Amino acid sequence: MPQALTSEFRDSLAAHSATSSVVETAALSDALAERLDGPAVATPLPFAGASLDDLPVTLDPTPAELEAAEFGVTAAEFAIADYGSVVLRMDTAGTEPVSLFPETHVAVVAQSDIEPDAEAAFEALDGAVNTARASAVIATGPSATADMGGLVYGAHGPRNVHVVVLSDR
Amino acid sequence: MSTDSRREKAARIRHLLDTEGDAVESNTKGFNAGRYETVADLDDYEGTKDAARAIKEDAIERLPELVEQVRETVEANGGTVYIADDAADANRYITEVCADEDADTVVKSKSMTSEELEVNEALDAAGVTPVETDLAEWVLQVADEAPSHLVAPAIHKSRESIADLLNGTFDPEERLESAENLTRFARERLWEDIRTAGVGMTGANFIAAETGTMMLVTSEGNARKSALVPDTHVAVAGVEKLVPSVSDFHPFMELIGRSGTGQDVTSYISLFTPPVDSPTLDFADAADVPLSEQTGEREFHLVLVDNGRLDMREDDQLKETLYCIRCSACANSCANFQHVGGHAFGGETYTGGIATGWEAGIGGEEAASDFNDLCTGCSRCVDACPVKIDIPWINTVVRDRLNRGADSDAFDHLVEGLTPDDDPGGVDVQKRLFGNFETLAKLGSASAPLSNWLASSRPVRSLLERVAGVDSRRDLPAFERETLVDWFEARGGSRVARESAKREAVVYADVYTNHVLTERGKATVRALEALGVHVRVPSVPSSGRAPFSQGMVSTAEANARRVSDRLGPLVDDGYDVVVVEPSDLAMFEREYEKLLPADEHDALAEHSYEVLEYVYGLLEHGGDVGALRDGDGASVDYHSHCQQRTQGLEGYTVSVLGACGFDVTTSDVECCGMAGSFGYKSEYYELSMDVGEDLREQFAGDDALVAASGTSCVEQLRDLLPRDVTHPIELIAPR
């Protein structure tokens, strides 16, 4: 079943103009290294065995570094398979700005955290809000606008979204 | 309304059709098509709408309690709640917050409620610069124009006009042309404002009272930035945005994007439970300090706006407006809106069908008087609305209240004798004329053909145009000397005896079928008899559709009473009621729910059928299609009727025509533009024809037979095409 959900999730991402890849945790660092070919900022990844230490990314960036970054790497708390959404927690580490300012957002999510639908997602969110007064954003694809007379990706937020699914987490 | 003001209104509509019509039309039609596509993907669209509606009903019922609850939770979370009685109160509070923060600039994300408050003017007056960061709102701010749509406020502007505006205003080094370059230019410019703004202001689509969590539905990312970058976040929302808990957000998340812009989901659904945990970001003075060492403190203010809403809650008719989630489906699905846009079909702040409820609730009925007539009651928006608001009813009620408040028209005595209605004297002469069409029709038939000759004479048409605003470019209905009821009696009643009949039916001789389009009534009788039905055609009062659509609710109610008194006993006696005119069937099935006691409405609604629906049922139950006329492969261009479609009845006609051997092409245009009396009114004639143009384009290219179910649609098609137009029953009835 997890594979089926992953496959549905990836189809939904593609339908919302986002790209995706599936890797084992041990290969994450190499997969990211290939992708990040410019200044990058990140928040720590909470997945066992997943490390950003060997990568040219800035953890705990300054506002200036946020502004200059081309890539932002964050974890997703969970994902919604049928919408192709990632749920990003507004945490003290700065997942909100790191996912929002750079031109490309790379979200990393554990395969076991892919929820089938919005109903399941809202149940989880309801719990997080009740217990921790959490804030989060359900992000689906790149930021977009049609206000200037045509559909444009990359309005005030990222122009590209890539999601890495950790198949063993 | 005077002739001059009709002319002015016609001129204004013409101007908007010319300048904004094309952009509005392509955008709204795109949204509407997207709505159909994306709601079809939901497993249980109707069930999700019911769930959404139930949440809103419950929340508005318990509103005072939820207001208290959210005050407690937000304050416990570390924020502040301010309940603003009206716009001035809200603006005073917001400007004080800005003064406390020493803010020179406020960056705003899109909020219709802030438009309602006119907070930008208040901020300006207080020396604070408001900057709209939603790209469409920013374009309007630069252009100094008002929003024309609830969700896409600059929908009336084309890419070219935006390019001209920005190139003219900012004179960039390289001329901006593409949407891509225009967007990038705006993004970079607005970022300079966002990074140093003292206060960020957003709206809120929904607020959970239990936790103080706000849901914001956006796509650009500017709301995220506006709430994140300045340390102080002010959220402005109407009190009606409260729902009990975060789990209540779910059905709205599924519905709002699909219903509005036809997207299954927008890029960002933010759930803010402020003050949020995100680190503060000081781009001005601490740009080189890591996030973990930023020392700002987040501050949050929730401004809940009453501004008439709590009174609306006490108003049984306007209360439903408070369920509105401002998705814009009622605008996008409306033919008039698609063509003329929100600068005509809208008030000070709100646009589209539901605007009547909002504007009347906030500013009093007068605030809706300029645009309320653009709702023709076609009911397409009712099915499109994610919370199932009866938007045409709200428009009718407000029209009724406006009628009651209006001054007597100077020419009222001219039509007084022709208009024996139950509504007060203040009703506009044009509305009274159309609202009392039944009386005119009786006189017309009694004195035909003289009445027809007289009515088409130039002096009379000129007088009608001057006094009542009946456009001279329209042909008036030609009355038949022999009514359907008289014809039926003269032929000796039904030719199928009741004892040997398969079923018994009353053919409802509505005003048009009885006095004007009698052939479709005769065809109905012949077709039903051919299928073994014993038929009666009694004289029954008009349904009240005409006065209802003019906002003359008392008159419509009296009609409903008389119709029920006449048809009720026949229904009790085992008769079905067969209705030719779809708008009258919609009265029986839908509107009478508001006008009659429940048991009477239920009985009539349950036993009433649209004529082709009835024929379909007869054929399904063993009726012999061979008894009807054979189409022999002839091509038919068929246009259904708005209310026929929203009641799900179009398919029966298409199916029966097919079964009879016709080759049917159905119109993919939803509305013909005529809408009862609407297209006769001189101020709306051009809009009506503009809407009709889509239908003309589809049918003009062939020489097929043309059929339409509604009287208005027949009249409009006759004006649009050089071919005769009949009711489908006339095609299949034996001669």
Tab-separated table of C-alpha atoms in Angstrom, chain B residues 87-443:
chain	number	residue	atom	x	y	z
B	87	ALA	CA	-15.912	50.170	9.518
B	88	ALA	CA	-14.898	53.324	11.359
B	89	ASP	CA	-14.377	51.367	14.550
B	90	ALA	CA	-12.237	48.755	12.787
B	91	ASN	CA	-10.180	51.392	10.984
B	92	ARG	CA	-9.573	53.335	14.168
B	93	TYR	CA	-8.258	50.196	15.870
B	94	ILE	CA	-6.043	49.225	12.915
B	95	THR	CA	-4.525	52.685	12.585
B	96	GLU	CA	-3.835	52.703	16.326
B	97	VAL	CA	-1.985	49.389	16.045
B	98	CYS	CA	0.081	50.893	13.215
B	99	ALA	CA	0.825	53.976	15.309
B	100	ASP	CA	1.900	51.806	18.264
B	101	GLU	CA	4.239	49.887	15.962
B	102	ASP	CA	5.549	53.093	14.439
B	103	ALA	CA	4.758	51.588	11.057
B	104	ASP	CA	5.255	53.695	7.934
B	105	THR	CA	4.058	50.924	5.668
B	106	VAL	CA	1.473	48.168	5.954
B	107	VAL	CA	1.731	45.278	3.513
B	108	LYS	CA	-1.602	43.661	2.806
B	109	SER	CA	-2.711	40.428	1.266
B	110	LYS	CA	-6.038	40.279	-0.507
B	111	SER	CA	-9.051	40.794	1.738
B	112	MET	CA	-12.524	41.748	0.556
B	113	THR	CA	-13.413	42.644	4.126
B	114	SER	CA	-10.632	45.231	4.132
B	115	GLU	CA	-12.125	46.604	0.904
B	116	GLU	CA	-15.466	46.827	2.681
B	117	LEU	CA	-13.827	48.790	5.490
B	118	GLU	CA	-11.920	51.008	3.045
B	119	VAL	CA	-9.029	50.617	5.410
B	120	ASN	CA	-6.537	51.869	2.809
B	121	GLU	CA	-8.128	55.312	2.873
B	122	ALA	CA	-8.067	55.318	6.672
B	123	LEU	CA	-4.393	54.318	6.727
B	124	ASP	CA	-3.497	56.947	4.170
B	125	ALA	CA	-5.273	59.569	6.227
B	126	ALA	CA	-3.273	58.446	9.260
B	127	GLY	CA	-0.006	58.811	7.366
B	128	VAL	CA	0.594	55.085	6.902
B	129	THR	CA	1.153	53.720	3.401
B	130	PRO	CA	-0.889	50.614	2.594
B	131	VAL	CA	0.643	48.391	-0.065
B	132	GLU	CA	-1.457	45.685	-1.686
B	133	THR	CA	0.773	42.683	-2.338
B	134	ASP	CA	-1.708	40.439	-4.140
B	135	LEU	CA	-0.737	41.172	-7.726
B	136	ALA	CA	-4.278	41.868	-8.897
B	137	GLU	CA	-5.016	44.110	-5.925
B	138	TRP	CA	-1.729	45.897	-6.514
B	139	VAL	CA	-2.617	46.513	-10.163
B	140	LEU	CA	-5.931	48.003	-9.011
B	141	GLN	CA	-4.162	50.108	-6.414
B	142	VAL	CA	-1.833	51.486	-9.090
B	143	ALA	CA	-4.769	52.025	-11.458
B	144	ASP	CA	-6.998	53.431	-8.693
B	145	GLU	CA	-9.825	51.100	-9.665
B	146	ALA	CA	-12.285	48.990	-7.697
B	147	PRO	CA	-12.300	45.165	-7.682
B	148	SER	CA	-14.676	43.611	-10.195
B	149	HIS	CA	-14.671	40.073	-8.841
B	150	LEU	CA	-14.545	38.460	-5.387
B	151	VAL	CA	-11.566	36.214	-6.069
B	152	ALA	CA	-9.846	37.708	-9.107
B	153	PRO	CA	-10.357	41.418	-8.479
B	154	ALA	CA	-8.652	42.606	-11.680
B	155	ILE	CA	-10.407	40.078	-13.885
B	156	HIS	CA	-11.615	42.912	-16.090
B	157	LYS	CA	-8.091	43.877	-17.114
B	158	SER	CA	-6.283	42.251	-19.996
B	159	ARG	CA	-2.538	41.621	-20.045
B	160	GLU	CA	-2.158	44.469	-22.539
B	161	SER	CA	-3.948	46.969	-20.324
B	162	ILE	CA	-1.871	45.903	-17.301
B	163	ALA	CA	1.318	46.287	-19.351
B	164	ASP	CA	0.254	49.762	-20.477
B	165	LEU	CA	-0.540	50.721	-16.911
B	166	LEU	CA	2.755	49.543	-15.414
B	167	ASN	CA	4.903	50.839	-18.278
B	168	GLY	CA	3.150	54.191	-18.083
B	169	THR	CA	3.391	54.461	-14.318
B	170	PHE	CA	6.892	53.123	-13.639
B	171	ASP	CA	8.676	53.653	-16.941
B	172	PRO	CA	10.915	50.564	-16.563
B	173	GLU	CA	14.189	50.393	-18.494
B	174	GLU	CA	12.839	47.633	-20.646
B	175	ARG	CA	9.198	47.686	-21.634
B	176	LEU	CA	7.162	45.020	-19.866
B	177	GLU	CA	5.044	42.812	-22.119
B	178	SER	CA	4.742	39.176	-21.045
B	179	ALA	CA	2.784	37.974	-18.019
B	180	GLU	CA	6.066	36.479	-16.826
B	181	ASN	CA	7.914	39.816	-16.925
B	182	LEU	CA	5.015	41.744	-15.461
B	183	THR	CA	4.877	39.277	-12.579
B	184	ARG	CA	8.612	39.423	-11.949
B	185	PHE	CA	8.608	43.217	-11.993
B	186	ALA	CA	5.762	43.332	-9.470
B	187	ARG	CA	7.339	40.686	-7.256
B	188	GLU	CA	10.638	42.519	-7.021
B	189	ARG	CA	9.027	45.862	-6.411
B	190	LEU	CA	6.676	44.520	-3.759
B	191	TRP	CA	9.430	42.622	-1.987
B	192	GLU	CA	11.103	45.933	-1.184
B	193	ASP	CA	7.917	46.959	0.615
B	194	ILE	CA	7.397	43.627	2.362
B	195	ARG	CA	10.930	43.321	3.754
B	196	THR	CA	10.718	46.575	5.684
B	197	ALA	CA	7.000	46.922	6.441
B	198	GLY	CA	6.043	47.529	10.066
B	199	VAL	CA	2.758	45.671	9.933
B	200	GLY	CA	1.419	42.832	7.794
B	201	MET	CA	-2.294	42.610	7.226
B	202	THR	CA	-4.270	39.635	5.965
B	203	GLY	CA	-7.847	38.503	5.795
B	204	ALA	CA	-9.018	35.063	6.868
B	205	ASN	CA	-11.218	32.629	4.981
B	206	PHE	CA	-12.204	30.675	8.097
B	207	ILE	CA	-11.384	30.941	11.796
B	208	ALA	CA	-11.610	28.043	14.248
B	209	ALA	CA	-12.955	29.344	17.541
B	210	GLU	CA	-11.671	26.393	19.515
B	211	THR	CA	-7.986	27.117	18.828
B	212	GLY	CA	-7.877	30.561	17.223
B	213	THR	CA	-6.568	29.024	13.988
B	214	MET	CA	-7.175	30.886	10.716
B	215	MET	CA	-7.326	29.242	7.321
B	216	LEU	CA	-6.109	31.351	4.391
B	217	VAL	CA	-6.591	30.136	0.845
B	218	THR	CA	-4.024	31.677	-1.499
B	219	SER	CA	-1.762	30.992	-4.440
B	220	GLU	CA	0.878	33.673	-4.786
B	221	GLY	CA	2.659	33.377	-1.445
B	222	ASN	CA	2.152	37.046	-0.579
B	223	ALA	CA	-0.159	36.248	2.325
B	224	ARG	CA	2.492	33.926	3.738
B	225	LYS	CA	5.090	36.683	3.435
B	226	SER	CA	2.806	39.395	4.795
B	227	ALA	CA	2.082	37.314	7.893
B	228	LEU	CA	5.699	36.186	8.307
B	229	VAL	CA	8.015	39.121	7.645
B	230	PRO	CA	6.615	42.003	9.708
B	231	ASP	CA	6.601	41.110	13.402
B	232	THR	CA	3.069	42.417	13.782
B	233	HIS	CA	0.251	40.605	12.025
B	234	VAL	CA	-3.240	42.106	11.860
B	235	ALA	CA	-5.945	39.800	10.505
B	236	VAL	CA	-9.275	41.331	9.502
B	237	ALA	CA	-12.345	39.195	9.064
B	238	GLY	CA	-16.099	39.376	9.268
B	239	VAL	CA	-17.540	37.670	12.343
B	240	GLU	CA	-19.276	35.175	10.051
B	241	LYS	CA	-15.918	33.542	9.287
B	242	LEU	CA	-15.954	31.703	12.602
B	243	VAL	CA	-16.454	27.942	12.657
B	244	PRO	CA	-16.050	25.689	15.692
B	245	SER	CA	-12.805	23.796	14.986
B	246	VAL	CA	-9.979	23.031	12.567
B	247	SER	CA	-11.658	19.796	11.465
B	248	ASP	CA	-14.536	21.948	10.208
B	249	PHE	CA	-12.135	23.477	7.668
B	250	HIS	CA	-11.975	20.227	5.760
B	251	PRO	CA	-15.099	20.356	3.526
B	252	PHE	CA	-14.338	23.990	2.688
B	253	MET	CA	-10.803	23.082	1.677
B	254	GLU	CA	-12.276	20.538	-0.736
B	255	LEU	CA	-14.850	22.986	-2.139
B	256	ILE	CA	-13.480	26.500	-2.191
B	257	GLY	CA	-10.925	26.272	-5.009
B	258	ARG	CA	-13.089	24.040	-7.173
B	259	SER	CA	-16.155	26.248	-6.748
B	260	GLY	CA	-14.267	29.470	-7.351
B	261	THR	CA	-11.512	29.324	-9.918
B	262	GLY	CA	-12.003	25.691	-10.873
B	263	GLN	CA	-8.803	24.498	-9.168
B	264	ASP	CA	-8.919	21.364	-7.026
B	265	VAL	CA	-6.684	23.131	-4.549
B	266	THR	CA	-4.824	26.430	-4.531
B	267	SER	CA	-1.052	26.528	-3.997
B	268	TYR	CA	-1.271	27.441	-0.338
B	269	ILE	CA	-3.755	26.656	2.377
B	270	SER	CA	-2.213	28.282	5.418
B	271	LEU	CA	-3.360	27.394	8.908
B	272	PHE	CA	-2.136	30.134	11.212
B	273	THR	CA	-2.498	29.781	14.960
B	274	PRO	CA	-0.825	33.081	15.876
B	275	PRO	CA	1.483	34.160	17.169
B	276	VAL	CA	3.227	31.618	14.936
B	277	ASP	CA	6.444	29.809	15.943
B	278	SER	CA	8.394	30.966	12.880
B	279	PRO	CA	11.443	33.076	13.831
B	280	THR	CA	11.117	36.809	13.300
B	281	LEU	CA	13.010	38.206	10.312
B	282	ASP	CA	14.634	41.615	10.552
B	283	PHE	CA	15.813	42.320	7.018
B	284	ALA	CA	16.587	45.957	7.839
B	285	ASP	CA	18.665	45.890	10.999
B	286	ALA	CA	19.584	42.254	11.606
B	287	ALA	CA	20.056	40.875	8.101
B	288	ASP	CA	23.238	39.064	9.139
B	289	VAL	CA	21.910	37.555	12.348
B	290	PRO	CA	20.957	33.858	12.104
B	291	LEU	CA	17.286	32.985	12.456
B	292	SER	CA	17.843	31.353	15.827
B	293	GLU	CA	19.253	34.633	17.198
B	294	GLN	CA	16.638	37.037	15.809
B	295	THR	CA	15.216	38.943	18.732
B	296	GLY	CA	11.900	40.338	17.464
B	297	GLU	CA	8.656	39.450	19.132
B	298	ARG	CA	5.595	38.432	17.250
B	299	GLU	CA	2.397	40.300	17.915
B	300	PHE	CA	-1.039	39.348	16.633
B	301	HIS	CA	-4.332	41.221	16.384
B	302	LEU	CA	-7.554	39.674	15.165
B	303	VAL	CA	-10.091	42.303	14.139
B	304	LEU	CA	-13.529	40.734	13.889
B	305	VAL	CA	-15.889	42.975	11.998
B	306	ASP	CA	-19.613	43.211	12.666
B	307	ASN	CA	-20.622	46.091	10.366
B	308	GLY	CA	-24.212	44.910	10.008
B	309	ARG	CA	-23.585	41.169	10.164
B	310	LEU	CA	-25.173	40.567	13.553
B	311	ASP	CA	-28.316	42.303	12.301
B	312	MET	CA	-28.241	40.123	9.171
B	313	ARG	CA	-28.182	37.146	11.479
B	314	GLU	CA	-31.506	38.301	12.910
B	315	ASP	CA	-32.991	38.837	9.444
B	316	ASP	CA	-34.569	35.544	8.355
B	317	GLN	CA	-34.143	36.327	4.654
B	318	LEU	CA	-30.659	37.872	4.597
B	319	LYS	CA	-29.179	35.487	7.165
B	320	GLU	CA	-28.212	32.917	4.533
B	321	THR	CA	-25.783	35.469	3.090
B	322	LEU	CA	-23.611	34.875	6.142
B	323	TYR	CA	-22.992	31.296	4.974
B	324	CYS	CA	-21.217	32.705	1.895
B	325	ILE	CA	-17.544	31.749	1.637
B	326	ARG	CA	-16.915	34.263	-1.153
B	327	CYS	CA	-15.763	31.707	-3.656
B	328	SER	CA	-17.262	33.613	-6.646
B	329	ALA	CA	-19.121	30.611	-8.103
B	330	CYS	CA	-22.335	32.661	-8.285
B	331	ALA	CA	-20.578	35.251	-10.413
B	332	ASN	CA	-18.749	32.815	-12.669
B	333	SER	CA	-21.860	30.747	-13.374
B	334	CYS	CA	-24.033	33.777	-14.173
B	335	ALA	CA	-24.517	34.665	-17.824
B	336	ASN	CA	-25.062	38.352	-17.105
B	337	PHE	CA	-21.961	38.506	-14.944
B	338	GLN	CA	-19.895	36.659	-17.538
B	339	HIS	CA	-20.682	39.394	-20.023
B	340	VAL	CA	-20.725	42.621	-18.067
B	341	GLY	CA	-18.642	41.848	-14.951
B	342	GLY	CA	-18.647	43.144	-11.424
B	343	HIS	CA	-18.382	46.831	-12.233
B	344	ALA	CA	-22.022	46.623	-13.312
B	345	PHE	CA	-23.084	43.522	-11.408
B	346	GLY	CA	-21.828	44.585	-8.015
B	347	GLY	CA	-22.021	47.246	-5.341
B	348	GLU	CA	-19.492	49.265	-3.363
B	349	THR	CA	-17.491	46.178	-2.418
B	350	TYR	CA	-19.094	42.907	-3.377
B	351	THR	CA	-19.854	41.492	-6.813
B	352	GLY	CA	-22.059	38.839	-8.399
B	353	GLY	CA	-25.366	37.372	-7.277
B	354	ILE	CA	-24.560	37.168	-3.584
B	355	ALA	CA	-23.483	40.824	-3.580
B	356	THR	CA	-27.117	41.806	-3.132
B	357	GLY	CA	-27.145	40.064	0.244
B	358	TRP	CA	-23.828	41.530	1.342
B	359	GLU	CA	-24.439	45.066	0.164
B	360	ALA	CA	-27.998	45.172	1.522
B	361	GLY	CA	-26.870	43.709	4.832
B	362	ILE	CA	-23.974	46.112	5.255
B	363	GLY	CA	-25.257	49.289	3.641
B	364	GLY	CA	-29.052	48.823	3.535
B	365	GLU	CA	-31.187	47.727	0.581
B	366	GLU	CA	-30.476	50.912	-1.382
B	367	ALA	CA	-26.855	49.793	-1.668
B	368	ALA	CA	-28.043	46.942	-3.877
B	369	SER	CA	-30.570	48.875	-5.945
B	370	ASP	CA	-28.287	49.655	-8.884
B	371	PHE	CA	-27.386	46.090	-9.749
B	372	ASN	CA	-29.997	43.863	-8.128
B	373	ASP	CA	-32.040	43.599	-11.352
B	374	LEU	CA	-29.130	41.877	-13.080
B	375	CYS	CA	-30.088	38.707	-11.225
B	376	THR	CA	-32.748	37.166	-13.442
B	377	GLY	CA	-33.543	34.322	-11.060
B	378	CYS	CA	-32.289	31.648	-13.465
B	379	SER	CA	-31.042	29.623	-10.449
B	380	ARG	CA	-27.816	28.359	-11.984
B	381	CYS	CA	-25.849	29.834	-9.079
B	382	VAL	CA	-27.872	27.841	-6.554
B	383	ASP	CA	-26.392	24.596	-7.818
B	384	ALA	CA	-22.941	26.151	-8.103
B	385	CYS	CA	-22.899	27.543	-4.557
B	386	PRO	CA	-20.831	25.308	-2.241
B	387	VAL	CA	-23.102	26.126	0.691
B	388	LYS	CA	-26.329	25.957	-1.325
B	389	ILE	CA	-27.477	29.512	-0.725
B	390	ASP	CA	-30.710	30.398	-2.511
B	391	ILE	CA	-29.132	33.473	-4.067
B	392	PRO	CA	-32.068	34.299	-6.411
B	393	TRP	CA	-34.368	34.350	-3.396
B	394	ILE	CA	-32.125	36.863	-1.624
B	395	ASN	CA	-32.220	39.000	-4.753
B	396	THR	CA	-35.999	38.708	-4.938
B	397	VAL	CA	-36.448	39.656	-1.301
B	398	VAL	CA	-34.235	42.711	-1.613
B	399	ARG	CA	-36.047	43.711	-4.823
B	400	ASP	CA	-39.329	43.381	-2.961
B	401	ARG	CA	-38.045	45.563	-0.137
B	402	LEU	CA	-36.792	48.133	-2.604
B	403	ASN	CA	-40.182	48.117	-4.325
B	404	ARG	CA	-41.880	48.819	-1.027
B	405	GLY	CA	-39.534	51.651	-0.225
B	406	ALA	CA	-39.674	53.272	-3.663
B	407	ASP	CA	-41.664	56.383	-4.441
B	408	SER	CA	-44.675	56.080	-6.659
B	409	ASP	CA	-43.713	56.626	-10.233
B	410	ALA	CA	-45.212	59.662	-11.919
B	411	PHE	CA	-46.784	57.530	-14.653
B	412	ASP	CA	-48.221	54.939	-12.317
B	413	HIS	CA	-51.838	55.865	-13.059
B	414	LEU	CA	-51.344	54.803	-16.672
B	415	VAL	CA	-50.899	51.198	-15.755
B	416	GLU	CA	-52.881	51.111	-12.537
B	417	GLY	CA	-55.907	49.574	-14.225
B	418	LEU	CA	-53.778	46.979	-15.926
B	419	THR	CA	-51.935	46.014	-12.814
B	420	PRO	CA	-54.278	44.675	-10.154
B	421	ASP	CA	-51.479	43.325	-8.013
B	422	ASP	CA	-51.210	42.849	-4.284
B	423	ASP	CA	-48.064	44.911	-3.970
B	424	PRO	CA	-47.873	48.491	-2.722
B	425	GLY	CA	-48.017	51.506	-4.992
B	426	GLY	CA	-44.293	52.191	-4.840
B	427	VAL	CA	-43.421	49.481	-7.360
B	428	ASP	CA	-41.669	50.888	-10.427
B	429	VAL	CA	-44.012	51.167	-13.428
B	430	GLN	CA	-41.825	48.880	-15.531
B	431	LYS	CA	-41.844	46.195	-12.883
B	432	ARG	CA	-45.608	46.488	-12.430
B	433	LEU	CA	-46.200	46.159	-16.143
B	434	PHE	CA	-44.150	42.982	-16.463
B	435	GLY	CA	-45.293	41.681	-13.102
B	436	ASN	CA	-48.926	41.855	-14.210
B	437	PHE	CA	-48.481	40.164	-17.558
B	438	GLU	CA	-51.412	37.837	-16.855
B	439	THR	CA	-53.892	40.709	-16.921
B	440	LEU	CA	-52.359	42.080	-20.098
B	441	ALA	CA	-52.579	38.662	-21.718
B	442	LYS	CA	-56.257	38.285	-20.884
B	443	LEU	CA	-57.015	41.673	-22.385
